[in-house]
Short mmCIF file of C-alpha atoms and ligand atoms in Angstrom, two decimals:
data_model
loop_
_atom_site.label_atom_id
_atom_site.label_comp_id
_atom_site.label_asym_id
_atom_site.label_seq_id
_atom_site.Cartn_x
_atom_site.Cartn_y
_atom_site.Cartn_z
CA MET A 1 -12.39 -11.15 9.62
CA THR A 2 -13.08 -7.67 11.00
CA SER A 3 -11.46 -8.47 14.30
CA ALA A 4 -9.05 -6.36 16.27
CA ARG A 5 -6.19 -8.62 15.09
CA THR A 6 -6.99 -8.08 11.44
CA ARG A 7 -7.06 -4.32 12.02
CA ASP A 8 -3.80 -4.41 13.95
CA ARG A 9 -2.22 -6.23 11.02
CA LEU A 10 -3.27 -3.43 8.69
CA ILE A 11 -1.79 -0.82 10.98
CA GLU A 12 1.52 -2.73 11.19
CA ARG A 13 1.65 -2.91 7.41
CA LEU A 14 0.98 0.84 7.04
CA ARG A 15 3.73 1.49 9.61
CA SER A 16 6.17 -0.69 7.70
CA GLU A 17 5.29 1.20 4.51
CA GLY A 18 6.35 4.42 6.17
CA ILE A 19 3.19 5.93 7.71
CA ASP A 20 4.43 7.36 11.00
CA ASN A 21 1.67 9.69 12.10
CA GLU A 22 0.36 7.85 15.15
CA ALA A 23 -2.89 9.85 15.32
CA VAL A 24 -3.74 8.93 11.70
CA LEU A 25 -2.84 5.23 12.32
CA GLU A 26 -5.10 5.22 15.38
CA ARG A 27 -7.94 6.75 13.48
CA ILE A 28 -7.60 4.05 10.80
CA ARG A 29 -7.57 1.37 13.45
CA ALA A 30 -10.74 2.77 15.00
CA THR A 31 -12.67 3.20 11.74
CA PRO A 32 -14.78 0.23 10.61
CA ARG A 33 -13.71 0.02 6.90
CA HIS A 34 -15.88 -3.06 6.39
CA LEU A 35 -18.98 -0.84 6.81
CA PHE A 36 -17.84 1.23 3.70
CA VAL A 37 -17.95 -1.72 1.24
CA ASP A 38 -20.53 -4.29 0.21
CA GLU A 39 -21.03 -7.13 2.60
CA ALA A 40 -19.61 -9.53 0.05
CA LEU A 41 -16.27 -7.70 0.25
CA ALA A 42 -16.23 -7.17 4.00
CA SER A 43 -13.67 -9.99 4.54
CA ARG A 44 -11.23 -8.00 2.46
CA ALA A 45 -11.86 -4.65 4.05
CA TYR A 46 -8.65 -4.63 6.14
CA GLU A 47 -6.37 -5.54 3.25
CA ASP A 48 -4.25 -2.62 2.09
CA THR A 49 -6.00 -2.49 -1.31
CA ALA A 50 -8.59 -0.47 -3.20
CA LEU A 51 -11.98 -2.25 -3.56
CA PRO A 52 -14.96 -1.66 -5.85
CA ILE A 53 -17.90 0.44 -4.38
CA GLY A 54 -20.12 0.28 -7.52
CA PHE A 55 -20.65 2.68 -10.43
CA GLY A 56 -17.06 1.97 -11.61
CA GLN A 57 -15.61 3.67 -8.54
CA THR A 58 -13.35 2.41 -5.70
CA ILE A 59 -12.71 2.92 -2.03
CA SER A 60 -9.10 4.14 -1.84
CA GLN A 61 -6.27 1.93 -0.60
CA PRO A 62 -5.68 2.58 3.14
CA TYR A 63 -2.03 3.42 2.53
CA ILE A 64 -3.05 6.21 0.15
CA VAL A 65 -5.76 7.57 2.50
CA ALA A 66 -3.19 7.53 5.35
CA SER A 67 -0.50 9.35 3.33
CA MET A 68 -2.90 11.96 1.98
CA THR A 69 -4.33 12.66 5.39
CA ALA A 70 -0.90 12.80 7.04
CA ALA A 71 0.36 15.20 4.27
CA LEU A 72 -2.68 17.46 4.72
CA ILE A 73 -2.21 17.83 8.45
CA ARG A 74 1.62 17.77 8.46
CA ASP A 75 2.03 21.31 9.81
CA VAL A 76 -0.82 21.17 12.32
CA PRO A 77 0.42 20.98 15.97
CA PRO A 78 -0.70 17.79 17.79
CA GLY A 79 -4.12 18.25 19.38
CA GLU A 80 -5.08 21.13 17.04
CA THR A 81 -7.26 20.92 13.93
CA LEU A 82 -7.44 22.48 10.53
CA ASP A 83 -10.38 24.89 10.29
CA LYS A 84 -11.91 24.13 6.85
CA VAL A 85 -11.14 21.37 4.36
CA LEU A 86 -12.67 20.76 0.97
CA GLU A 87 -12.85 17.15 -0.20
CA ILE A 88 -13.64 16.26 -3.83
CA GLY A 89 -14.83 12.73 -4.61
CA THR A 90 -16.47 11.59 -1.34
CA GLY A 91 -17.31 8.19 -2.85
CA CYS A 92 -18.16 5.85 0.06
CA GLY A 93 -17.06 8.42 2.59
CA TYR A 94 -14.05 6.50 4.06
CA GLN A 95 -11.51 9.27 3.52
CA THR A 96 -14.06 11.72 5.04
CA ALA A 97 -14.45 9.55 8.16
CA ILE A 98 -10.62 9.24 8.53
CA LEU A 99 -10.17 13.03 8.17
CA SER A 100 -13.09 14.05 10.36
CA PRO A 101 -11.32 14.37 13.81
CA PHE A 102 -8.45 16.38 12.29
CA VAL A 103 -10.64 19.13 10.89
CA LYS A 104 -13.26 21.52 12.40
CA HIS A 105 -15.45 21.28 9.31
CA ILE A 106 -15.24 19.34 6.07
CA TYR A 107 -17.07 20.37 2.87
CA SER A 108 -17.29 17.32 0.60
CA ILE A 109 -18.53 16.91 -2.98
CA GLU A 110 -19.54 13.72 -4.83
CA ARG A 111 -20.95 13.73 -8.38
CA ILE A 112 -22.75 10.31 -8.49
CA ARG A 113 -26.20 10.65 -6.88
CA PRO A 114 -26.75 7.01 -5.70
CA LEU A 115 -23.30 6.84 -4.15
CA PHE A 116 -23.92 10.29 -2.56
CA GLN A 117 -27.17 9.10 -0.91
CA ARG A 118 -25.71 5.89 0.45
CA MET A 119 -22.67 7.68 1.75
CA SER A 120 -24.68 10.43 3.45
CA GLU A 121 -26.67 7.89 5.38
CA ARG A 122 -23.52 5.91 6.28
CA LEU A 123 -21.63 8.97 7.57
CA ARG A 124 -24.67 10.03 9.62
CA SER A 125 -25.08 6.57 11.17
CA LEU A 126 -21.38 6.46 12.08
CA GLY A 127 -21.65 9.84 13.80
CA VAL A 128 -19.45 11.75 11.42
CA ASN A 129 -21.21 15.08 11.91
CA ASN A 130 -18.75 17.84 11.04
CA VAL A 131 -19.32 17.49 7.28
CA THR A 132 -21.42 19.42 4.79
CA LEU A 133 -22.06 17.23 1.77
CA ARG A 134 -23.07 18.22 -1.76
CA CYS A 135 -23.96 16.26 -4.80
CA ALA A 136 -22.27 18.30 -7.56
CA ASP A 137 -19.33 18.54 -9.93
CA GLY A 138 -16.29 19.35 -7.79
CA TRP A 139 -14.18 20.61 -10.70
CA GLN A 140 -14.78 24.25 -9.71
CA GLY A 141 -14.42 23.69 -5.99
CA TRP A 142 -16.85 25.27 -3.59
CA GLN A 143 -16.47 29.05 -4.10
CA SER A 144 -18.98 30.22 -1.47
CA GLN A 145 -17.07 28.43 1.34
CA ALA A 146 -13.52 29.35 0.19
CA PRO A 147 -10.80 29.82 1.30
CA PHE A 148 -9.91 26.34 2.59
CA ASP A 149 -6.94 25.40 4.78
CA GLY A 150 -6.77 22.12 2.83
CA ILE A 151 -8.21 20.59 -0.28
CA ILE A 152 -8.02 16.83 -0.86
CA VAL A 153 -9.02 15.30 -4.20
CA ALA A 154 -9.74 11.58 -4.72
CA ALA A 155 -10.04 11.51 -8.50
CA ALA A 156 -7.41 12.59 -11.07
CA PRO A 157 -7.71 15.46 -13.52
CA PRO A 158 -5.18 15.78 -16.36
CA GLU A 159 -3.86 18.93 -14.72
CA ILE A 160 -4.53 20.93 -11.54
CA PRO A 161 -7.77 22.87 -11.85
CA GLN A 162 -6.98 26.59 -11.37
CA ASP A 163 -10.12 27.16 -9.28
CA LEU A 164 -8.80 24.77 -6.64
CA LEU A 165 -5.50 26.71 -6.34
CA ALA A 166 -7.46 29.94 -6.08
CA GLN A 167 -9.58 28.53 -3.23
CA LEU A 168 -6.61 27.64 -1.09
CA ALA A 169 -5.99 29.86 1.99
CA ASP A 170 -2.45 31.20 2.46
CA GLY A 171 -0.41 28.33 3.90
CA GLY A 172 -3.07 25.88 2.82
CA LYS A 173 -2.27 22.57 1.06
CA LEU A 174 -3.86 20.87 -1.95
CA ILE A 175 -3.35 17.10 -2.16
CA ILE A 176 -4.24 15.89 -5.62
CA PRO A 177 -3.45 13.09 -8.14
CA VAL A 178 -2.69 14.49 -11.57
CA GLY A 179 -2.41 12.68 -14.93
CA GLY A 180 -4.07 10.20 -17.16
CA ARG A 181 -5.21 6.70 -16.23
CA GLY A 182 -2.33 4.60 -14.88
CA ALA A 183 0.24 7.35 -14.99
CA GLN A 184 -0.58 9.76 -12.22
CA GLY A 185 1.62 11.64 -9.80
CA LEU A 186 0.29 12.52 -6.33
CA LEU A 187 1.06 16.17 -5.65
CA CYS A 188 1.11 18.20 -2.47
CA VAL A 189 0.86 21.94 -3.39
CA THR A 190 1.38 24.48 -0.58
CA ARG A 191 0.22 28.05 -1.06
CA ASP A 192 2.64 30.76 0.04
CA GLY A 193 1.06 34.07 -0.89
CA ASP A 194 0.88 34.07 -4.67
CA GLU A 195 3.38 31.23 -4.92
CA PHE A 196 2.53 27.51 -5.04
CA ARG A 197 5.19 25.08 -3.95
CA ARG A 198 4.84 21.52 -5.35
CA ARG A 199 6.03 18.33 -3.71
CA GLU A 200 5.75 15.01 -5.48
CA MET A 201 4.47 12.21 -3.32
CA GLY A 202 4.86 9.28 -5.73
CA LEU A 203 2.89 7.40 -8.36
CA VAL A 204 -0.76 6.52 -7.81
CA SER A 205 -3.74 5.11 -9.64
CA PHE A 206 -7.05 6.99 -9.09
CA VAL A 207 -10.26 7.01 -11.09
CA PRO A 208 -10.46 10.10 -13.38
CA LEU A 209 -12.07 13.37 -12.26
CA VAL A 210 -15.15 13.53 -14.42
CA GLU A 211 -17.23 16.64 -15.30
CA GLY A 212 -20.94 17.00 -14.56
CA VAL A 213 -23.36 15.17 -12.22
CA GLU A 214 -24.64 11.54 -12.67
CA ARG A 215 -28.20 10.79 -11.46
N1 SAH B 301 -12.79 9.22 -1.15
C1 SAH B 301 -13.15 7.86 -1.52
C2 SAH B 301 -12.64 7.52 -2.95
C3 SAH B 301 -13.72 7.63 -3.88
S1 SAH B 301 -13.22 7.27 -5.56
C4 SAH B 301 -12.61 6.93 -0.45
O1 SAH B 301 -12.53 7.29 0.70
O2 SAH B 301 -12.36 5.78 -0.72
C5 SAH B 301 -13.38 8.89 -6.27
C6 SAH B 301 -14.76 9.52 -6.25
O3 SAH B 301 -14.65 10.71 -6.97
C7 SAH B 301 -15.82 8.70 -7.04
O4 SAH B 301 -16.86 8.45 -6.11
C8 SAH B 301 -16.22 9.64 -8.15
O5 SAH B 301 -17.63 9.57 -8.44
C9 SAH B 301 -15.87 10.97 -7.61
N2 SAH B 301 -15.68 12.03 -8.62
C10 SAH B 301 -15.10 11.97 -9.80
N3 SAH B 301 -15.17 13.16 -10.46
C11 SAH B 301 -15.76 14.01 -9.61
C12 SAH B 301 -16.15 15.40 -9.71
N4 SAH B 301 -15.86 16.12 -10.80
N5 SAH B 301 -16.74 15.95 -8.63
C13 SAH B 301 -17.06 15.25 -7.54
N6 SAH B 301 -16.74 13.90 -7.42
C14 SAH B 301 -16.10 13.31 -8.43
#
């Protein structure tokens, strides 16, 4: 159920859905998604679907993780990495693990303490080491580490938080779902000096971005 064939099938499906970044596809193939969900759900880990991870949260659908990652690194020459990326909504850490080889250092924020603890141990045991984790409210970004070459957000605010735009480096990209439950658009915003160019990436369904920390 977690065999090479099952994983290959997922990769073929992502390819047929339009994911064409081979490095991202290879990273998804190599990442054991079944270790990011409860054992009871492990048999479904290589389906292209979101799954519950507790506390009302979900592990994102592989197709969404793949398209957000590919969008973030779109202008990076093959073999090179982005310097600094901020991730908001670490959850189980799957997106972090997929992104890890494409970035020198990831700063990632999760607001739910028990998820945070489980995920920190998981990423450590999987050898994902280029990440600094913080249990906090990501709404204001991470000012002391800004600017970021990329910001990736896994929960949806009603509109783009201004602090996140302000923490983007020139040329940097923000990938974020925006809107209410069930009616969100995934946006890619690229900073060009004081201008922010928006590209719509389609409709998505993320959990809401929530203020404050949960213990
Ligand atoms: N990145 C995960 C998806 C996690 S779901 C994956 O790879 O599958 C979204 C996560 O965002 C949840 O864990 C939720 O607790 C977190 N979240 C919601 N609002 C937040 C906020 N203001 N700051 C930080 N994390 C937040």
